[in-house]
Amino acid sequence: MDGAHDMGGMHGFGPVAVPGGELPYHERWEPRIFALHLLTGFEGLGAGPGGRQTREEMDPAGYLAASYYERWTWSAEQRLLRKGTIAPGEVEAMMARLAAGEAAPEHEDPAMSRRVVERLQRRAPMDPPPADARFAAGDRVRVRRMRPQGHTRCPRYVRGATGTVERVHGADRLPDLTTYGEPARPEPVYSVAFASPDLWGPSDEPPFTVLLDLWDSYLEPT
Amino acid sequence: MDGAHDMGGMHGFGPVAVPGGELPYHERWEPRIFALHLLTGFEGLGAGPGGRQTREEMDPAGYLAASYYERWTWSAEQRLLRKGTIAPGEVEAMMARLAAGEAAPEHEDPAMSRRVVERLQRRAPMDPPPADARFAAGDRVRVRRMRPQGHTRCPRYVRGATGTVERVHGADRLPDLTTYGEPARPEPVYSVAFASPDLWGPSDEPPFTVLLDLWDSYLEPT
Amino acid sequence: MSAGHHHERPASEAELRARALEALLVERGLVSTDAIDAVVSYYEQDVGPQNGARAVARAWLDEAYRGRLLERPGDALAELGFGGMEGHNMTVVANTPAVHNVIVCTLCSCYPWPVLGLPPSWYKSEAYRARVVAEPRAVLREFGLELAADVDVRVWDSSAEVRYLVLPMRPPGTGELAEEQLAARVTRDCMIGTAVP
Amino acid sequence: MSAGHHHERPASEAELRARALEALLVERGLVSTDAIDAVVSYYEQDVGPQNGARAVARAWLDEAYRGRLLERPGDALAELGFGGMEGHNMTVVANTPAVHNVIVCTLCSCYPWPVLGLPPSWYKSEAYRARVVAEPRAVLREFGLELAADVDVRVWDSSAEVRYLVLPMRPPGTGELAEEQLAARVTRDCMIGTAVP
């Protein structure tokens, strides 16, 4: 999905260093919706594409207008609606109750607390790199041109560009397929280095290197 | 400038055919701001990059949130402010007067009316193609990779792609320079045809052809 | 007619701002109300798809004119009195049984004003600009136009100062029709390429 | 502490919607207030840049640990008790006099939670995601970091499941410092690559 979230290289967003930028969030509801989003995943309360993939489905104007945690709120709600955990209109009804001054309900479940922290700590590394990976360190590769309708991890700014494999990270299933529950076999994921002129042409800055982690399916030999 | 206006290939904008889409505009202020924008240009009341180039400078969220004629309103105002024809705050002051019910002023100038229609009708074709154009019909060319900070007519979706010159349209100065008053010599503008798989990779649709008009500076030999 | 009269609902912020710009310049005598009216009227009354349709009908009836329209479109359109802003460098692209043409401007909203007037809202929409260069058949299908799989769809992105006009194929069963009747068959969308006559 | 108490100003639409989602699920017993508190507290109290800083300081003091951190980062971080979600596949990239590393996620906001906690707002901003892969020196300059022209800036876009941590160079004049004192010199931004110790 080539949406507003695919931002590498875009202009017009202004400076990076702005007042307040150092903090991870500014209001108490922000870490709470983050936590709630994780919990809905862990507890199986949502359905369909994950939070990240769901946020990419926001319409572009809405995506750019929303704050970071507004996007998380949106994706949490969409996933809950898809599963049927909540029904259309229920959020608005609860908003009205809270706006009218009703106290937020509370519910304690220490077992769930232990479960979620355990889940945050669990380790789950990628498979090791396959012995028969198509490319090896030092190989020149070209990123395929593509316009995937759905989720992808191949940003627009590297498509068609030529780079050099630095290493094989490991094996992983293609998110372009797994996001939608489609079958996918583990395939090599490479670290590919691009010289900046091969991405952006001439620039005011001295040349630099951009490295991306790219699935085998995104690449072709030069 | 790689901003939100560079839309070729992007997802998430929904259907094309929507109710009301057949009309050029829906409210009376819309053709009037269009006309006013043309007049400010003809009468030399604005300064700096033109309307189109100015609209590209809107921040991306603002660009996508705005309607078509809201963007024109924005660029007209920016150009008038740059020239000093209006001063900061004057628009808001006039908005307050109009909102309070004051009648809009009127002013007649039949000579200006004649002048503007004459200007709309004036013909001003491009220079003929130069005899020594670098490429000729049938030549394979590659579009340079680039990330111009300013205005360009080379959309992101063709950069790095290979196509075939169909014809040499004529000679024109590079808008990437002329927009900012920088000197530019007329150079060939080519019609370049791209096979859809060379832009987008595999697709659900049968292959098709996309043709763009590209200045010589955007191209390199394959 | 000036803006600002007879509003039946409160003006939106956008409308108010546009009207304020006009009011500021008019109040100072920098632009005139009648000059604005003249531009609006020019594209509502004088210039529009009826121009392009006339050229198309003429080309259907007159092989020599068709040749001129494709070879020297600026001159051929000038013969009919058409030309001017956003039409300085016209290219006319002819549909054939093997080729269907569509025009777009992905970066902006470039359009051949002298022969088609001002573009419809959908032509300026994000959706059209984004999609027609990447999935033209899906877009044409929204307009009810289904092309055979072996037709080469050619999408012209007006990225420079050239403006395009599609010359559609003459529909069968129109052998008896005069120029004016033929022109009536040629809609704006036929000359953009999202419809056929 | 649950949301919804002690608001000093009217809640925004965004806040109200987020609180309503929590309230709906809590009311039905599908999530618990304390589980939400536990996640928030985990990333505010237990996990943050202090973790990464400890690994960096250890690497500065212990060549063997440095070797393990670069070769088998997952295991080396686990030695210190660090690991978990968004850190399953760590890669540690070392700055040298010739190389300066910076991390980003242009498509999303991927970040090595177990060693850095939750990312600062600027890391998630459109501006950072758009610019650091295309004009890294201009971005670093905004953070007050000016690199020599011959340094190879390597920008790591976390496009897959690998998460990155920058191992900065040990600053001169720190020969006497113990691990804890060294760790105090290592800010979060040093491990993203927008600062140096």
Tab-separated table of N, CA and C in Angstrom, chain C residues 42-161:
chain	number	residue	atom	x	y	z
C	42	TYR	N	-16.545	33.660	-19.364
C	42	TYR	CA	-15.811	33.147	-20.527
C	42	TYR	C	-15.795	31.615	-20.512
C	43	TYR	N	-15.496	31.035	-19.308
C	43	TYR	CA	-15.411	29.571	-19.251
C	43	TYR	C	-16.763	28.903	-18.995
C	44	GLU	N	-17.779	29.706	-18.644
C	44	GLU	CA	-19.114	29.102	-18.501
C	44	GLU	C	-19.905	29.198	-19.800
C	45	GLN	N	-19.690	30.278	-20.553
C	45	GLN	CA	-20.527	30.518	-21.727
C	45	GLN	C	-19.808	30.278	-23.048
C	46	ASP	N	-18.568	30.752	-23.134
C	46	ASP	CA	-17.939	30.841	-24.453
C	46	ASP	C	-17.065	29.645	-24.786
C	47	VAL	N	-16.423	29.110	-23.768
C	47	VAL	CA	-15.413	28.087	-24.002
C	47	VAL	C	-15.766	26.858	-23.186
C	48	GLY	N	-15.784	25.711	-23.833
C	48	GLY	CA	-16.126	24.493	-23.115
C	48	GLY	C	-16.025	23.314	-24.051
C	49	PRO	N	-16.521	22.159	-23.627
C	49	PRO	CA	-16.396	20.939	-24.435
C	49	PRO	C	-17.070	21.058	-25.795
C	50	GLN	N	-17.988	22.008	-25.939
C	50	GLN	CA	-18.600	22.195	-27.261
C	50	GLN	C	-17.535	22.546	-28.300
C	51	ASN	N	-16.457	23.196	-27.873
C	51	ASN	CA	-15.381	23.520	-28.820
C	51	ASN	C	-14.684	22.255	-29.293
C	52	GLY	N	-14.243	21.475	-28.335
C	52	GLY	CA	-13.572	20.231	-28.700
C	52	GLY	C	-14.471	19.339	-29.540
C	53	ALA	N	-15.750	19.290	-29.166
C	53	ALA	CA	-16.692	18.424	-29.879
C	53	ALA	C	-16.813	18.858	-31.341
C	54	ARG	N	-16.753	20.158	-31.561
C	54	ARG	CA	-16.861	20.634	-32.941
C	54	ARG	C	-15.659	20.185	-33.763
C	55	ALA	N	-14.490	20.265	-33.158
C	55	ALA	CA	-13.277	19.832	-33.863
C	55	ALA	C	-13.330	18.332	-34.150
C	56	VAL	N	-13.827	17.575	-33.185
C	56	VAL	CA	-13.917	16.124	-33.369
C	56	VAL	C	-14.883	15.802	-34.512
C	57	ALA	N	-16.057	16.440	-34.492
C	57	ALA	CA	-17.049	16.170	-35.533
C	57	ALA	C	-16.501	16.550	-36.907
C	58	ARG	N	-15.813	17.666	-36.964
C	58	ARG	CA	-15.217	18.090	-38.238
C	58	ARG	C	-14.209	17.053	-38.731
C	59	ALA	N	-13.416	16.548	-37.791
C	59	ALA	CA	-12.402	15.544	-38.169
C	59	ALA	C	-13.056	14.261	-38.659
C	60	TRP	N	-14.203	13.940	-38.083
C	60	TRP	CA	-14.915	12.732	-38.536
C	60	TRP	C	-15.439	12.891	-39.967
C	61	LEU	N	-15.777	14.133	-40.304
C	61	LEU	CA	-16.406	14.370	-41.609
C	61	LEU	C	-15.401	14.709	-42.695
C	62	ASP	N	-14.239	15.190	-42.291
C	62	ASP	CA	-13.318	15.791	-43.253
C	62	ASP	C	-11.934	15.216	-43.007
C	63	GLU	N	-11.552	14.288	-43.872
C	63	GLU	CA	-10.271	13.591	-43.694
C	63	GLU	C	-9.087	14.559	-43.681
C	64	ALA	N	-9.171	15.570	-44.521
C	64	ALA	CA	-8.061	16.533	-44.578
C	64	ALA	C	-7.952	17.286	-43.248
C	65	TYR	N	-9.121	17.664	-42.673
C	65	TYR	CA	-9.094	18.346	-41.382
C	65	TYR	C	-8.548	17.415	-40.302
C	66	ARG	N	-8.966	16.169	-40.355
C	66	ARG	CA	-8.449	15.191	-39.397
C	66	ARG	C	-6.921	15.131	-39.463
C	67	GLY	N	-6.411	15.133	-40.693
C	67	GLY	CA	-4.956	15.102	-40.864
C	67	GLY	C	-4.307	16.326	-40.227
C	68	ARG	N	-4.887	17.504	-40.472
C	68	ARG	CA	-4.323	18.725	-39.898
C	68	ARG	C	-4.436	18.708	-38.378
C	69	LEU	N	-5.563	18.197	-37.870
C	69	LEU	CA	-5.790	18.192	-36.422
C	69	LEU	C	-4.742	17.328	-35.713
C	70	LEU	N	-4.351	16.246	-36.365
C	70	LEU	CA	-3.356	15.371	-35.742
C	70	LEU	C	-1.936	15.882	-35.974
C	71	GLU	N	-1.732	16.506	-37.152
C	71	GLU	CA	-0.371	16.939	-37.495
C	71	GLU	C	-0.025	18.306	-36.914
C	72	ARG	N	-0.955	19.241	-37.037
C	72	ARG	CA	-0.717	20.619	-36.570
C	72	ARG	C	-1.944	21.075	-35.774
C	73	PRO	N	-2.136	20.457	-34.606
C	73	PRO	CA	-3.383	20.677	-33.867
C	73	PRO	C	-3.634	22.143	-33.516
C	74	GLY	N	-2.574	22.881	-33.184
C	74	GLY	CA	-2.770	24.298	-32.830
C	74	GLY	C	-3.409	25.056	-33.974
C	75	ASP	N	-2.876	24.849	-35.189
C	75	ASP	CA	-3.409	25.545	-36.357
C	75	ASP	C	-4.811	25.045	-36.707
C	76	ALA	N	-5.002	23.736	-36.617
C	76	ALA	CA	-6.309	23.178	-36.986
C	76	ALA	C	-7.393	23.680	-36.036
C	77	LEU	N	-7.065	23.805	-34.758
C	77	LEU	CA	-8.055	24.326	-33.808
C	77	LEU	C	-8.269	25.818	-34.019
C	78	ALA	N	-7.211	26.516	-34.388
C	78	ALA	CA	-7.336	27.954	-34.656
C	78	ALA	C	-8.256	28.209	-35.849
C	79	GLU	N	-8.272	27.296	-36.794
C	79	GLU	CA	-9.207	27.422	-37.928
C	79	GLU	C	-10.638	27.590	-37.432
C	80	LEU	N	-10.950	26.922	-36.314
C	80	LEU	CA	-12.303	26.995	-35.769
C	80	LEU	C	-12.425	28.103	-34.721
C	81	GLY	N	-11.341	28.830	-34.536
C	81	GLY	CA	-11.372	29.942	-33.586
C	81	GLY	C	-10.997	29.550	-32.173
C	82	PHE	N	-10.415	28.361	-31.990
C	82	PHE	CA	-10.098	27.896	-30.636
C	82	PHE	C	-8.607	28.024	-30.358
C	83	GLY	N	-8.282	28.513	-29.189
C	83	GLY	CA	-6.880	28.635	-28.796
C	83	GLY	C	-6.784	29.524	-27.585
C	84	GLY	N	-5.587	29.621	-27.026
C	84	GLY	CA	-5.382	30.491	-25.867
C	84	GLY	C	-4.793	29.744	-24.692
C	85	MET	N	-4.986	30.341	-23.541
C	85	MET	CA	-4.342	29.866	-22.319
C	85	MET	C	-4.604	28.384	-22.065
C	86	GLU	N	-3.574	27.669	-21.661
C	86	GLU	CA	-3.623	26.216	-21.416
C	86	GLU	C	-3.969	25.433	-22.683
C	87	GLY	N	-3.703	26.062	-23.822
C	87	GLY	CA	-3.884	25.340	-25.069
C	87	GLY	C	-2.815	25.740	-26.068
C	88	HIS	N	-1.708	26.257	-25.548
C	88	HIS	CA	-0.671	26.774	-26.450
C	88	HIS	C	0.017	25.657	-27.219
C	89	ASN	N	0.078	24.482	-26.631
C	89	ASN	CA	0.797	23.374	-27.260
C	89	ASN	C	-0.085	22.140	-27.223
C	90	MET	N	-0.991	22.089	-28.172
C	90	MET	CA	-1.955	20.999	-28.178
C	90	MET	C	-1.388	19.775	-28.895
C	91	THR	N	-1.713	18.622	-28.341
C	91	THR	CA	-1.474	17.369	-29.043
C	91	THR	C	-2.798	16.619	-29.052
C	92	VAL	N	-3.202	16.152	-30.217
C	92	VAL	CA	-4.449	15.401	-30.336
C	92	VAL	C	-4.089	13.937	-30.550
C	93	VAL	N	-4.648	13.086	-29.705
C	93	VAL	CA	-4.314	11.665	-29.784
C	93	VAL	C	-5.569	10.897	-30.194
C	94	ALA	N	-5.417	10.094	-31.241
C	94	ALA	CA	-6.577	9.456	-31.872
C	94	ALA	C	-6.773	8.035	-31.352
C	95	ASN	N	-7.989	7.741	-30.929
C	95	ASN	CA	-8.338	6.357	-30.610
C	95	ASN	C	-8.476	5.553	-31.895
C	96	THR	N	-8.112	4.283	-31.808
C	96	THR	CA	-8.283	3.359	-32.927
C	96	THR	C	-8.820	2.063	-32.323
C	97	PRO	N	-9.161	1.093	-33.142
C	97	PRO	CA	-9.611	-0.171	-32.554
C	97	PRO	C	-8.542	-0.784	-31.647
C	98	ALA	N	-7.274	-0.443	-31.839
C	98	ALA	CA	-6.196	-1.047	-31.058
C	98	ALA	C	-5.692	-0.160	-29.931
C	99	VAL	N	-6.061	1.119	-29.938
C	99	VAL	CA	-5.493	2.087	-28.985
C	99	VAL	C	-6.597	2.934	-28.368
C	100	HIS	N	-6.576	3.021	-27.047
C	100	HIS	CA	-7.475	3.936	-26.361
C	100	HIS	C	-6.660	4.908	-25.518
C	101	ASN	N	-6.895	6.199	-25.697
C	101	ASN	CA	-6.131	7.235	-25.001
C	101	ASN	C	-6.911	7.837	-23.838
C	102	VAL	N	-6.174	8.186	-22.790
C	102	VAL	CA	-6.755	8.851	-21.617
C	102	VAL	C	-5.794	9.950	-21.190
C	103	ILE	N	-6.325	11.092	-20.749
C	103	ILE	CA	-5.434	12.171	-20.303
C	103	ILE	C	-5.599	12.423	-18.816
C	104	VAL	N	-4.519	12.912	-18.213
C	104	VAL	CA	-4.488	13.180	-16.778
C	104	VAL	C	-3.376	14.189	-16.515
C	105	CYS	N	-3.383	14.766	-15.324
C	105	CYS	CA	-2.240	15.541	-14.848
C	105	CYS	C	-2.029	15.117	-13.403
C	106	THR	N	-1.033	14.256	-13.174
C	106	THR	CA	-0.866	13.704	-11.819
C	106	THR	C	-0.355	14.744	-10.831
C	107	LEU	N	0.406	15.721	-11.312
C	107	LEU	CA	1.036	16.677	-10.392
C	107	LEU	C	0.138	17.859	-10.081
C	108	CYS	N	-0.881	18.088	-10.907
C	108	CYS	CA	-1.596	19.360	-10.803
C	108	CYS	C	-2.985	19.135	-11.371
C	109	SER	N	-3.437	19.954	-12.293
C	109	SER	CA	-4.748	19.751	-12.899
C	109	SER	C	-4.746	20.273	-14.324
C	110	CYS	N	-3.622	20.150	-15.019
C	110	CYS	CA	-3.476	20.680	-16.372
C	110	CYS	C	-4.499	20.039	-17.296
C	111	TYR	N	-5.032	20.857	-18.186
C	111	TYR	CA	-6.222	20.475	-18.947
C	111	TYR	C	-6.332	21.447	-20.113
C	112	PRO	N	-6.828	21.009	-21.263
C	112	PRO	CA	-6.868	21.894	-22.432
C	112	PRO	C	-8.065	22.835	-22.393
C	113	TRP	N	-7.929	23.928	-21.668
C	113	TRP	CA	-9.047	24.850	-21.483
C	113	TRP	C	-9.723	25.300	-22.778
C	114	PRO	N	-8.965	25.699	-23.819
C	114	PRO	CA	-9.659	26.263	-24.990
C	114	PRO	C	-10.608	25.288	-25.680
C	115	VAL	N	-10.364	24.002	-25.513
C	115	VAL	CA	-11.256	23.047	-26.190
C	115	VAL	C	-12.179	22.306	-25.228
C	116	LEU	N	-11.863	22.284	-23.932
C	116	LEU	CA	-12.724	21.563	-22.987
C	116	LEU	C	-13.240	22.432	-21.839
C	117	GLY	N	-12.803	23.683	-21.755
C	117	GLY	CA	-13.228	24.511	-20.626
C	117	GLY	C	-12.503	24.100	-19.357
C	118	LEU	N	-13.157	24.294	-18.231
C	118	LEU	CA	-12.521	23.926	-16.955
C	118	LEU	C	-12.851	22.476	-16.619
C	119	PRO	N	-11.888	21.780	-16.002
C	119	PRO	CA	-12.061	20.331	-15.802
C	119	PRO	C	-13.122	20.009	-14.751
C	120	PRO	N	-13.750	18.836	-14.903
C	120	PRO	CA	-14.691	18.376	-13.876
C	120	PRO	C	-13.935	18.095	-12.571
C	121	SER	N	-14.669	18.072	-11.480
C	121	SER	CA	-14.031	17.851	-10.175
C	121	SER	C	-13.270	16.536	-10.129
C	122	TRP	N	-13.833	15.502	-10.738
C	122	TRP	CA	-13.139	14.214	-10.645
C	122	TRP	C	-11.785	14.238	-11.309
C	123	TYR	N	-11.632	15.054	-12.359
C	123	TYR	CA	-10.342	15.116	-13.054
C	123	TYR	C	-9.265	15.688	-12.134
C	124	LYS	N	-9.681	16.553	-11.211
C	124	LYS	CA	-8.748	17.208	-10.290
C	124	LYS	C	-8.602	16.431	-8.993
C	125	SER	N	-9.355	15.334	-8.860
C	125	SER	CA	-9.376	14.619	-7.581
C	125	SER	C	-8.086	13.851	-7.348
C	126	GLU	N	-7.757	13.670	-6.086
C	126	GLU	CA	-6.610	12.849	-5.707
C	126	GLU	C	-6.760	11.452	-6.315
C	127	ALA	N	-7.958	10.909	-6.269
C	127	ALA	CA	-8.173	9.534	-6.718
C	127	ALA	C	-7.819	9.384	-8.197
C	128	TYR	N	-8.284	10.306	-9.030
C	128	TYR	CA	-7.990	10.190	-10.461
C	128	TYR	C	-6.506	10.378	-10.722
C	129	ARG	N	-5.933	11.409	-10.126
C	129	ARG	CA	-4.513	11.698	-10.336
C	129	ARG	C	-3.648	10.522	-9.881
C	130	ALA	N	-4.044	9.870	-8.797
C	130	ALA	CA	-3.234	8.770	-8.261
C	130	ALA	C	-3.394	7.503	-9.082
C	131	ARG	N	-4.632	7.221	-9.482
C	131	ARG	CA	-4.929	5.876	-9.967
C	131	ARG	C	-4.835	5.692	-11.472
C	132	VAL	N	-5.162	6.722	-12.258
C	132	VAL	CA	-5.325	6.436	-13.689
C	132	VAL	C	-4.005	6.079	-14.355
C	133	VAL	N	-2.890	6.514	-13.808
C	133	VAL	CA	-1.602	6.128	-14.393
C	133	VAL	C	-1.156	4.737	-13.943
C	134	ALA	N	-1.837	4.170	-12.949
C	134	ALA	CA	-1.392	2.892	-12.388
C	134	ALA	C	-2.414	1.771	-12.541
C	135	GLU	N	-3.669	2.128	-12.690
C	135	GLU	CA	-4.717	1.116	-12.850
C	135	GLU	C	-5.828	1.715	-13.717
C	136	PRO	N	-5.463	2.063	-14.973
C	136	PRO	CA	-6.429	2.800	-15.802
C	136	PRO	C	-7.710	2.028	-16.072
C	137	ARG	N	-7.605	0.714	-16.258
C	137	ARG	CA	-8.833	-0.023	-16.576
C	137	ARG	C	-9.798	-0.033	-15.389
C	138	ALA	N	-9.259	-0.089	-14.196
C	138	ALA	CA	-10.134	-0.038	-13.023
C	138	ALA	C	-10.843	1.320	-12.953
C	139	VAL	N	-10.122	2.373	-13.306
C	139	VAL	CA	-10.729	3.707	-13.293
C	139	VAL	C	-11.785	3.824	-14.387
C	140	LEU	N	-11.442	3.377	-15.590
C	140	LEU	CA	-12.405	3.479	-16.696
C	140	LEU	C	-13.663	2.672	-16.395
C	141	ARG	N	-13.478	1.559	-15.703
C	141	ARG	CA	-14.629	0.731	-15.335
C	141	ARG	C	-15.597	1.514	-14.441
C	142	GLU	N	-15.063	2.385	-13.587
C	142	GLU	CA	-15.949	3.212	-12.750
C	142	GLU	C	-16.824	4.130	-13.594
C	143	PHE	N	-16.319	4.465	-14.796
C	143	PHE	CA	-17.095	5.307	-15.703
C	143	PHE	C	-17.962	4.455	-16.637
C	144	GLY	N	-17.967	3.147	-16.394
C	144	GLY	CA	-18.780	2.266	-17.222
C	144	GLY	C	-18.121	1.869	-18.520
C	145	LEU	N	-16.817	2.113	-18.624
C	145	LEU	CA	-16.118	1.832	-19.871
C	145	LEU	C	-15.237	0.602	-19.685
C	146	GLU	N	-15.587	-0.457	-20.403
C	146	GLU	CA	-14.829	-1.715	-20.317
C	146	GLU	C	-14.164	-1.935	-21.671
C	147	LEU	N	-12.847	-1.986	-21.708
C	147	LEU	CA	-12.112	-2.137	-22.961
C	147	LEU	C	-11.651	-3.572	-23.123
C	148	ALA	N	-11.582	-4.019	-24.358
C	148	ALA	CA	-11.061	-5.368	-24.632
C	148	ALA	C	-9.626	-5.459	-24.114
C	149	ALA	N	-9.254	-6.665	-23.688
C	149	ALA	CA	-7.958	-6.854	-23.031
C	149	ALA	C	-6.791	-6.533	-23.956
C	150	ASP	N	-7.002	-6.634	-25.273
C	150	ASP	CA	-5.871	-6.416	-26.187
C	150	ASP	C	-5.760	-4.968	-26.661
C	151	VAL	N	-6.620	-4.096	-26.159
C	151	VAL	CA	-6.491	-2.676	-26.510
C	151	VAL	C	-5.329	-2.086	-25.708
C	152	ASP	N	-4.455	-1.352	-26.392
C	152	ASP	CA	-3.375	-0.661	-25.685
C	152	ASP	C	-3.934	0.631	-25.092
C	153	VAL	N	-4.031	0.655	-23.768
C	153	VAL	CA	-4.466	1.883	-23.109
C	153	VAL	C	-3.245	2.775	-22.972
C	154	ARG	N	-3.362	3.983	-23.503
C	154	ARG	CA	-2.257	4.946	-23.428
C	154	ARG	C	-2.697	6.113	-22.563
C	155	VAL	N	-2.024	6.248	-21.421
C	155	VAL	CA	-2.370	7.289	-20.456
C	155	VAL	C	-1.353	8.416	-20.584
C	156	TRP	N	-1.841	9.615	-20.899
C	156	TRP	CA	-0.975	10.766	-21.134
C	156	TRP	C	-0.968	11.641	-19.887
C	157	ASP	N	0.160	11.665	-19.182
C	157	ASP	CA	0.298	12.508	-17.998
C	157	ASP	C	0.880	13.851	-18.442
C	158	SER	N	0.075	14.902	-18.330
C	158	SER	CA	0.436	16.223	-18.867
C	158	SER	C	1.472	16.894	-17.976
C	159	SER	N	2.693	16.374	-17.991
C	159	SER	CA	3.700	16.854	-17.045
C	159	SER	C	4.413	18.118	-17.505
C	160	ALA	N	4.308	18.466	-18.778
C	160	ALA	CA	4.947	19.698	-19.262
C	160	ALA	C	3.869	20.668	-19.761
C	161	GLU	N	4.179	21.487	-20.754
C	161	GLU	CA	3.217	22.503	-21.202
C	161	GLU	C	2.348	22.019	-22.357
